[in-house]
Coordinates of C-alpha atoms in Angstrom, one line a residue:
X1 CA 54.8 -1.7 -14.9
X2 CA 57.9 0.0 -16.1
X3 CA 60.9 -1.4 -17.8
X4 CA 63.1 -1.3 -14.8
X5 CA 60.7 -3.3 -12.7
X6 CA 60.3 -5.8 -15.4
X7 CA 64.1 -6.3 -15.7
X8 CA 64.2 -7.1 -11.9
X9 CA 61.6 -9.8 -12.2
X10 CA 62.6 -13.5 -12.1
X11 CA 61.6 -15.9 -14.8
X12 CA 58.9 -17.5 -12.7
X13 CA 57.6 -14.0 -11.8
X14 CA 57.4 -13.1 -15.5
X15 CA 55.6 -16.4 -16.3
X16 CA 53.2 -15.7 -13.5
X17 CA 52.6 -12.2 -14.8
X18 CA 52.0 -13.4 -18.3
X19 CA 49.4 -16.0 -17.1
X20 CA 47.6 -13.4 -15.0
X21 CA 47.4 -11.0 -17.9
X22 CA 46.2 -13.8 -20.2
X23 CA 43.4 -14.5 -17.7
X24 CA 42.5 -11.0 -17.6
X25 CA 42.4 -10.6 -21.4
X26 CA 40.3 -13.8 -21.6
X27 CA 37.9 -12.3 -19.0
X28 CA 37.6 -9.0 -20.9
X29 CA 37.1 -10.7 -24.2
X30 CA 34.3 -12.8 -22.5
X31 CA 32.6 -9.8 -21.4
X32 CA 32.7 -8.3 -24.9
X33 CA 31.0 -11.4 -26.1
X34 CA 28.1 -11.3 -23.7
X35 CA 24.6 -9.9 -24.7
X36 CA 21.1 -10.3 -23.7
X37 CA 20.9 -13.8 -25.5
X38 CA 23.7 -15.5 -23.8
X39 CA 23.7 -13.8 -20.3
X40 CA 21.4 -12.0 -17.8
X41 CA 22.1 -8.6 -19.5
X42 CA 18.9 -6.7 -20.5
X43 CA 18.1 -6.2 -24.1
X44 CA 18.5 -2.6 -23.7
X45 CA 22.3 -3.1 -23.1
X46 CA 22.7 -4.5 -26.6
X47 CA 22.8 -1.1 -28.2
X48 CA 22.0 -0.7 -31.9
X49 CA 23.7 -3.9 -32.9
X50 CA 21.1 -6.2 -31.4
X51 CA 21.7 -9.9 -31.8
X52 CA 19.2 -12.1 -33.6
X53 CA 17.2 -13.9 -30.9
X54 CA 17.2 -17.5 -31.8
X55 CA 17.0 -19.1 -28.2
X56 CA 13.2 -19.3 -27.9
X57 CA 12.2 -22.4 -25.9
X58 CA 9.3 -23.0 -28.3
X59 CA 9.7 -25.8 -30.8
X60 CA 8.9 -25.1 -34.5
X61 CA 5.2 -26.0 -35.1
X62 CA 5.4 -25.8 -38.9
X63 CA 2.2 -23.6 -38.9
X64 CA 2.2 -20.1 -40.7
X65 CA 2.6 -17.1 -38.5
X66 CA -0.4 -15.1 -37.4
X67 CA -3.8 -16.2 -35.9
X68 CA -4.7 -19.9 -36.3
X69 CA -8.0 -21.5 -37.2
X70 CA -10.5 -21.3 -34.4
X71 CA -8.7 -18.3 -32.8
X72 CA -11.5 -16.0 -31.4
X73 CA -9.9 -12.7 -32.4
X74 CA -10.7 -9.3 -31.2
X75 CA -12.1 -7.7 -34.4
X76 CA -14.4 -4.7 -33.8
X77 CA -18.0 -5.9 -34.0
X78 CA -21.3 -4.2 -34.7
X79 CA -23.7 -3.5 -31.8
X80 CA -27.5 -3.9 -32.0
X81 CA -28.0 -0.9 -29.6
X82 CA -26.1 2.2 -31.0
X83 CA -26.2 5.3 -28.8
X84 CA -27.1 7.5 -31.6
X85 CA -28.4 7.0 -35.2
X86 CA -27.8 9.6 -38.1
X87 CA -29.8 9.1 -41.3
X88 CA -28.4 10.2 -44.6
X89 CA -30.7 10.5 -47.7
X90 CA -29.9 11.3 -51.3
X91 CA -31.0 14.7 -52.5
X92 CA -31.3 14.0 -56.2
X93 CA -31.8 10.8 -58.4
X94 CA -28.6 9.4 -59.8
X95 CA -30.4 8.5 -63.1
X96 CA -32.5 11.5 -64.1
X97 CA -31.7 14.2 -61.5
X98 CA -35.1 14.5 -59.9
X99 CA -35.5 15.6 -56.3
X100 CA -35.8 12.8 -53.7
X101 CA -37.3 12.9 -50.2
X102 CA -37.2 10.7 -47.0
X103 CA -40.6 9.2 -47.8
X104 CA -39.1 7.6 -51.0
X105 CA -36.6 5.5 -48.9
X106 CA -36.8 1.8 -49.6
X107 CA -33.9 0.4 -47.5
X108 CA -30.5 1.4 -46.1
X109 CA -27.0 0.3 -45.6
X110 CA -25.3 1.0 -42.1
X111 CA -21.8 1.7 -40.9
X112 CA -21.1 2.2 -37.2
X113 CA -18.4 4.4 -35.7
X114 CA -16.9 3.7 -32.3
X115 CA -15.6 6.8 -30.6
X116 CA -14.9 8.3 -27.1
X117 CA -17.5 10.7 -25.6
X118 CA -16.7 14.4 -25.5
X119 CA -15.1 15.3 -22.0
X120 CA -17.7 16.8 -19.7
X121 CA -17.2 19.4 -16.9
X122 CA -16.5 17.8 -13.5
X123 CA -19.7 16.5 -11.7
X124 CA -19.7 18.3 -8.3
X125 CA -21.8 16.6 -5.7
X126 CA -22.6 18.5 -2.4
X127 CA -23.1 16.5 0.6
X128 CA -25.2 18.2 3.4
X129 CA -25.3 16.8 6.8
X130 CA -28.4 18.2 8.4
X131 CA -29.0 18.7 12.1
X132 CA -32.3 17.8 13.7
X133 CA -33.8 18.9 17.0
X134 CA -35.6 16.3 19.0
X135 CA -39.0 17.4 20.0
X136 CA -38.9 15.2 23.1
X137 CA -35.6 16.4 24.8
X138 CA -34.6 19.2 22.5
X139 CA -31.2 17.6 21.7
X140 CA -29.8 18.5 18.2
X141 CA -28.3 15.7 16.3
X142 CA -26.3 16.1 13.1
X143 CA -26.2 13.3 10.4
X144 CA -22.8 11.8 9.6
X145 CA -21.1 12.2 6.4
X146 CA -20.5 9.1 4.3
X147 CA -17.2 7.4 4.6
X148 CA -14.5 9.0 2.6
X149 CA -16.1 12.5 2.7
X150 CA -13.6 14.2 5.0
X151 CA -12.9 17.7 3.8
X152 CA -15.0 20.7 2.8
X153 CA -13.8 20.2 -0.8
X154 CA -12.1 17.2 -2.2
X155 CA -11.8 15.0 -5.2
X156 CA -13.9 12.0 -5.7
X157 CA -13.0 8.3 -5.9
X158 CA -13.1 8.1 -9.7
X159 CA -10.5 10.9 -10.2
X160 CA -8.5 9.3 -7.6
X161 CA -8.6 5.9 -9.3
X162 CA -7.6 7.5 -12.6
X163 CA -4.6 9.1 -10.9
X164 CA -3.6 5.8 -9.3
X165 CA -4.0 3.8 -12.5
X166 CA -2.0 6.3 -14.7
X167 CA 0.7 6.8 -12.1
X168 CA 1.3 3.2 -10.8
X169 CA 0.2 1.1 -13.7
X170 CA 0.9 3.1 -16.8
X171 CA 3.9 4.8 -15.0
X172 CA 3.3 8.3 -16.0
X173 CA 5.5 10.8 -14.0
X174 CA 3.5 13.0 -11.8
X175 CA 4.1 16.2 -13.9
X176 CA 3.0 14.6 -17.1
X177 CA 0.1 13.0 -15.4
X178 CA -1.1 16.5 -14.3
X179 CA -0.8 17.6 -17.8
X180 CA -2.8 14.7 -19.1
X181 CA -5.6 15.2 -16.7
X182 CA -5.7 19.0 -17.5
X183 CA -5.8 18.3 -21.2
X184 CA -8.3 15.5 -21.4
X185 CA -10.6 16.1 -18.6
X186 CA -10.1 19.7 -17.6
X187 CA -8.9 18.6 -14.0
X188 CA -6.2 20.7 -12.5
X189 CA -4.3 18.6 -10.0
X190 CA -1.0 19.8 -8.3
X191 CA 1.8 17.2 -8.1
X192 CA 1.5 17.4 -4.2
X193 CA -2.1 16.3 -4.6
X194 CA -1.2 13.5 -6.8
X195 CA 1.4 12.3 -4.2
X196 CA -1.1 12.7 -1.4
X197 CA -3.6 10.5 -3.3
X198 CA -1.0 7.8 -3.8
X199 CA 0.0 7.9 -0.1
X200 CA -3.7 7.8 1.0
X201 CA -4.5 4.7 -1.0
X202 CA -1.3 2.9 -0.1
X203 CA -2.5 3.1 3.5
X204 CA -6.0 1.9 2.7
X205 CA -4.8 -1.0 0.6
X206 CA -2.4 -2.5 3.2
X207 CA -4.7 -5.2 4.4
X208 CA -5.1 -6.4 0.8
X209 CA -1.3 -6.3 0.2
X210 CA -0.6 -8.3 3.5
X211 CA -3.2 -10.9 2.5
X212 CA -1.5 -11.3 -1.0
X213 CA 1.9 -11.5 0.8
X214 CA 0.6 -14.3 3.1
X215 CA -1.0 -16.3 0.2
X216 CA 2.2 -16.1 -2.0
X217 CA 4.3 -17.2 0.9
X218 CA 2.0 -20.2 1.5
X219 CA 1.4 -21.1 -2.1
X220 CA 2.6 -24.5 -3.3
X221 CA 4.7 -22.9 -6.1
X222 CA 6.0 -19.3 -6.1
X223 CA 8.4 -17.4 -8.2
X224 CA 11.0 -15.1 -6.6
X225 CA 13.4 -12.5 -8.0
X226 CA 15.0 -9.3 -6.9
X227 CA 16.3 -6.2 -8.7
X228 CA 18.1 -3.0 -7.8
X229 CA 15.9 0.1 -7.0
X230 CA 17.2 3.6 -6.7
X231 CA 15.8 5.2 -3.7
X232 CA 17.1 8.6 -2.4
X233 CA 20.2 8.4 -4.8
X234 CA 21.2 5.1 -3.3
X235 CA 20.8 1.4 -4.6
X236 CA 18.2 -0.4 -2.6
X237 CA 16.3 -3.6 -3.6
X238 CA 12.9 -4.6 -4.8
X239 CA 11.9 -8.2 -4.0
X240 CA 9.3 -9.8 -6.1
X241 CA 7.3 -12.9 -5.0
X242 CA 4.4 -14.0 -7.3
X243 CA 2.2 -16.8 -8.6
X244 CA 0.0 -16.9 -11.6
X245 CA -2.8 -15.2 -9.6
X246 CA -0.9 -13.0 -7.2
X247 CA 1.9 -10.5 -7.2
X248 CA 3.6 -9.2 -4.0
X249 CA 6.5 -6.5 -4.2
X250 CA 8.5 -5.2 -1.3
X251 CA 11.3 -2.8 -0.9
X252 CA 14.4 -3.4 1.3
X253 CA 17.7 -1.7 1.8
X254 CA 19.3 -5.2 1.9
X255 CA 19.4 -7.6 -1.1
X256 CA 19.6 -10.6 1.4
X257 CA 16.2 -9.6 3.1
X258 CA 13.9 -12.7 2.6
X259 CA 10.2 -13.2 3.1
X260 CA 9.0 -14.9 6.4
X261 CA 7.0 -18.0 6.6
X262 CA 7.7 -19.2 3.1
X263 CA 6.8 -22.8 2.3
X264 CA 6.3 -25.0 -0.7
X265 CA 8.6 -24.7 -3.8
X266 CA 10.5 -21.7 -4.7
X267 CA 11.4 -21.1 -8.3
X268 CA 14.4 -18.7 -8.7
X269 CA 17.6 -17.9 -10.5
X270 CA 20.1 -19.7 -8.1
X271 CA 20.6 -16.7 -5.9
X272 CA 22.3 -18.4 -2.9
X273 CA 20.5 -16.7 -0.1
X274 CA 17.3 -18.5 -1.2
X275 CA 19.1 -21.7 0.0
X276 CA 19.1 -20.3 3.5
X277 CA 15.3 -20.8 3.8
X278 CA 14.2 -23.7 5.7
X279 CA 11.4 -26.1 4.9
X280 CA 11.3 -25.5 1.1
X281 CA 12.2 -27.0 -2.2
X282 CA 13.9 -25.2 -4.9
X283 CA 13.5 -25.2 -8.8
X284 CA 16.1 -23.3 -10.8
X285 CA 15.4 -21.3 -13.9
X286 CA 16.5 -23.1 -17.0
X287 CA 16.1 -20.1 -19.2
X288 CA 19.2 -18.7 -17.3
X289 CA 21.0 -22.1 -17.8
X290 CA 20.2 -22.0 -21.6
X291 CA 21.7 -18.5 -21.8
X292 CA 24.7 -19.5 -19.8
X293 CA 25.3 -22.5 -22.0
X294 CA 24.9 -20.4 -25.1
X295 CA 27.7 -18.2 -24.0
X296 CA 29.9 -21.1 -23.4
X297 CA 29.1 -22.5 -27.0
X298 CA 29.8 -19.1 -28.6
X299 CA 32.7 -17.9 -26.6
X300 CA 34.5 -20.7 -24.9
X301 CA 33.6 -23.2 -27.7
X302 CA 32.9 -26.1 -25.1
X303 CA 31.2 -29.0 -26.9
X304 CA 29.5 -30.4 -23.7
X305 CA 27.5 -27.1 -23.4
X306 CA 26.0 -27.6 -26.9
X307 CA 24.7 -31.2 -25.9
X308 CA 23.4 -30.0 -22.5
X309 CA 21.7 -27.1 -24.1
X310 CA 19.9 -29.5 -26.7
X311 CA 19.0 -31.9 -23.8
X312 CA 17.3 -29.3 -21.6
X313 CA 15.5 -27.9 -24.6
X314 CA 14.1 -31.3 -25.6
X315 CA 13.2 -32.1 -21.9
X316 CA 11.2 -28.8 -21.8
X317 CA 9.4 -29.8 -24.9
X318 CA 8.5 -33.2 -23.5
X319 CA 7.4 -31.7 -20.3
X320 CA 5.2 -29.2 -22.1
X321 CA 3.6 -31.9 -24.3
X322 CA 2.8 -34.0 -21.2
X323 CA 1.4 -30.8 -19.3
X324 CA -0.9 -30.0 -22.3
X325 CA -2.2 -33.5 -22.4
X326 CA -2.8 -33.5 -18.7
X327 CA -0.6 -36.4 -17.9
X328 CA 2.7 -36.8 -16.1
X329 CA 5.9 -37.5 -18.0
X330 CA 6.6 -41.0 -18.4
X331 CA 9.0 -42.4 -15.6
X332 CA 11.1 -44.2 -18.3
X333 CA 11.5 -41.0 -20.3
X334 CA 12.6 -39.2 -17.1
X335 CA 15.2 -41.9 -16.3
X336 CA 16.7 -41.5 -19.8
X337 CA 16.8 -37.7 -19.5
X338 CA 18.6 -38.0 -16.1
X339 CA 20.9 -40.6 -17.5
X340 CA 21.9 -38.3 -20.4
X341 CA 22.2 -35.4 -18.1
X342 CA 24.6 -37.3 -15.9
X343 CA 26.7 -38.3 -18.8
X344 CA 27.0 -34.9 -20.1
X345 CA 27.9 -33.4 -16.8
X346 CA 30.7 -36.1 -16.4
X347 CA 31.9 -35.4 -19.8
X348 CA 32.1 -31.7 -19.1
X349 CA 33.8 -32.1 -15.7
X350 CA 36.5 -34.4 -17.4
X351 CA 37.1 -31.7 -19.9
X352 CA 37.7 -29.1 -17.3
X353 CA 39.8 -31.4 -15.1
X354 CA 42.0 -31.7 -18.1
X355 CA 42.6 -28.1 -18.4
X356 CA 45.7 -26.3 -17.0
X357 CA 44.8 -24.6 -13.6
X358 CA 44.0 -20.9 -13.6
X359 CA 46.5 -18.6 -11.9
X360 CA 45.3 -17.5 -8.6
X361 CA 45.5 -13.7 -8.3
X362 CA 44.0 -13.2 -5.0
X363 CA 45.9 -14.0 -1.8
X364 CA 42.8 -15.5 -0.1
X365 CA 40.1 -17.9 -1.2
X366 CA 39.7 -21.0 -3.3
X367 CA 41.6 -21.4 -6.6
X368 CA 39.7 -19.8 -9.4
X369 CA 37.5 -21.8 -11.7
X370 CA 36.4 -21.3 -15.3
X371 CA 32.8 -20.1 -16.0
X372 CA 31.8 -23.5 -17.5
X373 CA 33.3 -25.5 -14.6
X374 CA 31.3 -23.5 -12.1
X375 CA 28.2 -24.1 -14.1
X376 CA 28.8 -27.9 -14.2
X377 CA 29.3 -27.9 -10.5
X378 CA 25.8 -26.2 -10.2
X379 CA 24.4 -29.0 -12.5
X380 CA 25.8 -31.7 -10.5
X381 CA 25.1 -30.4 -6.9
X382 CA 21.7 -28.9 -7.8
X383 CA 20.6 -31.6 -10.2
X384 CA 17.2 -32.2 -8.5
X385 CA 16.5 -28.5 -8.6
X386 CA 17.5 -28.1 -12.2
X387 CA 15.3 -31.0 -13.4
X388 CA 12.4 -30.6 -10.9
X389 CA 10.1 -29.7 -13.8
X390 CA 10.2 -33.2 -15.1
X391 CA 8.6 -34.8 -12.0
X392 CA 6.1 -32.1 -11.0
X393 CA 3.8 -30.7 -13.7
X394 CA 3.2 -27.7 -11.6
X395 CA 6.8 -26.7 -11.9
X396 CA 7.6 -24.4 -14.9
X397 CA 10.8 -24.7 -16.8
X398 CA 11.7 -21.2 -16.2
X399 CA 11.4 -18.2 -13.7
X400 CA 9.9 -16.0 -16.4
X401 CA 6.9 -15.1 -14.4
X402 CA 8.9 -13.3 -11.6
X403 CA 11.0 -11.6 -14.4
X404 CA 7.8 -10.5 -16.2
X405 CA 6.4 -9.2 -13.0
X406 CA 9.7 -7.2 -12.4
X407 CA 10.1 -6.0 -16.0
X408 CA 7.7 -2.9 -15.7
X409 CA 9.4 -2.0 -12.3
X410 CA 12.6 -1.5 -14.3
X411 CA 10.7 0.5 -16.8
X412 CA 9.4 2.8 -14.1
X413 CA 13.1 3.3 -13.0
X414 CA 14.0 4.3 -16.6
X415 CA 11.2 6.8 -16.8
X416 CA 11.4 8.4 -13.5
X417 CA 15.1 7.6 -12.5
X418 CA 14.1 6.5 -9.0
X419 CA 12.3 7.6 -5.8
X420 CA 13.2 10.6 -3.7
X421 CA 12.1 8.8 -0.5
X422 CA 11.8 5.2 0.9
X423 CA 8.1 5.9 1.8
X424 CA 7.3 6.8 -1.9
X425 CA 9.0 3.6 -3.1
X426 CA 7.0 1.5 -0.5
X427 CA 3.8 3.1 -1.5
X428 CA 4.5 2.4 -5.2
X429 CA 5.4 -1.2 -4.3
X430 CA 2.1 -1.7 -2.3
X431 CA -0.1 -0.1 -5.0
X432 CA 1.7 -2.0 -7.8
X433 CA 1.0 -5.3 -5.8
X434 CA -2.6 -4.5 -5.9
X435 CA -2.7 -3.6 -9.6
X436 CA -0.6 -6.5 -10.8
X437 CA -2.8 -8.9 -8.8
X438 CA -5.9 -7.3 -10.1
X439 CA -4.8 -7.9 -13.6
X440 CA -3.9 -11.5 -13.0
X441 CA -7.4 -12.0 -11.3
X442 CA -9.2 -10.5 -14.3
X443 CA -10.7 -7.6 -12.2
X444 CA -11.6 -4.4 -13.6
X445 CA -8.7 -2.0 -12.8
X446 CA -10.8 1.2 -12.1
X447 CA -13.4 -0.7 -10.1
X448 CA -10.6 -2.3 -8.1
X449 CA -9.1 1.2 -7.2
X450 CA -12.6 2.7 -6.4
X451 CA -13.8 -0.2 -4.2
X452 CA -12.9 -1.1 -0.8
X453 CA -9.6 -3.0 -0.7
X454 CA -10.6 -5.2 2.3
X455 CA -13.8 -6.3 0.5
X456 CA -11.6 -7.7 -2.3
X457 CA -9.8 -10.1 -0.1
X458 CA -12.8 -12.6 -0.3
X459 CA -12.6 -12.5 -4.1
X460 CA -9.0 -13.5 -4.3
X461 CA -8.3 -16.5 -6.4
X462 CA -5.3 -18.4 -5.3
X463 CA -5.1 -21.7 -7.4

């Protein structure tokens, strides 16, 4: 705004302008103070000046860092059946220099070396479907080829499993995957062939993916989250629904797209569309709440946020101890926590009611509220969802499971930049659902990819 325009403003208009600018400056300063420890920003956004992470939910145990007594460990151990044995004999005596022979050996010391075998040329198996003439009627009948043998020349199931594992679990781009296979195994695959392998398996595993989806939707407790996915140069959405045994990914052009037939309890990050689902209960992620409270402590300097943060951390610790002991939290302790929770929320609301009202800059909508005020309203209106972990041992304190299941999907975006087509993104989501579920189930990854996906359905562990 130039000087002439300022001179024409009335005193009230100037005051309103100053208040609006102060509010804008406060908003920008708050943004500068946000990082991965006090907001939902990813750690990669912190840059080189990464903050010290001191917001872990784990209480100090007083033990030294590292493996504890009784920890099984994973130290390389000797085997009693080595694949090869190489004997070494001394040639001369260390005392007098006389010649020594194998027959003079009295004992030995052994050391074992574990290594990978030398890559071997591809094993080519030729299937011959013979035709036989019936001596009774003269009809000639040809034998059928086994399932999966459909082309005159093709790659086998093991090569396809390696491709799927490296592409969709280890997230190698197609060109780098082709180079790796050529360097390590002498297999020359075109990127078009890799894409065709991926597309074919996505179709074959659809029955398993559908079963996982239905089991997740019906699970007593499931975690849900969503994140942006670049497809065809546009932002679409990857929706995550998971349990400790199952993972289901799906791609949608709309963020508000929700799963069908969902029941039980949903653990999520207070994304409002989840509250449009009917017949479900909600549990909110308190890791998000702790980060939001941390920002209010560091930036706005609101005292009530510090006491609420301490209460939630102690409540989490008490719930974890009860869960480890296999007993419910004592009702009296729950009452004390809820009473303290209400007192802190009341204190915070009183603090915000005493603050001057923020200047309304938009012509429509409700009057603006401060960040802490909005969080307090969530704490009061969604109290049961915030504290549900106290009364139900099956409810975790956080939504970390869904966030962990989504983390590598964001890594894939950083590596490859996105998907060229919606079909490619959907194929990736389907295959990743199988691989993530296989990891949770404890299945061998390559055997999972080689086997019949429909046969795995009977082996799914749900609870």
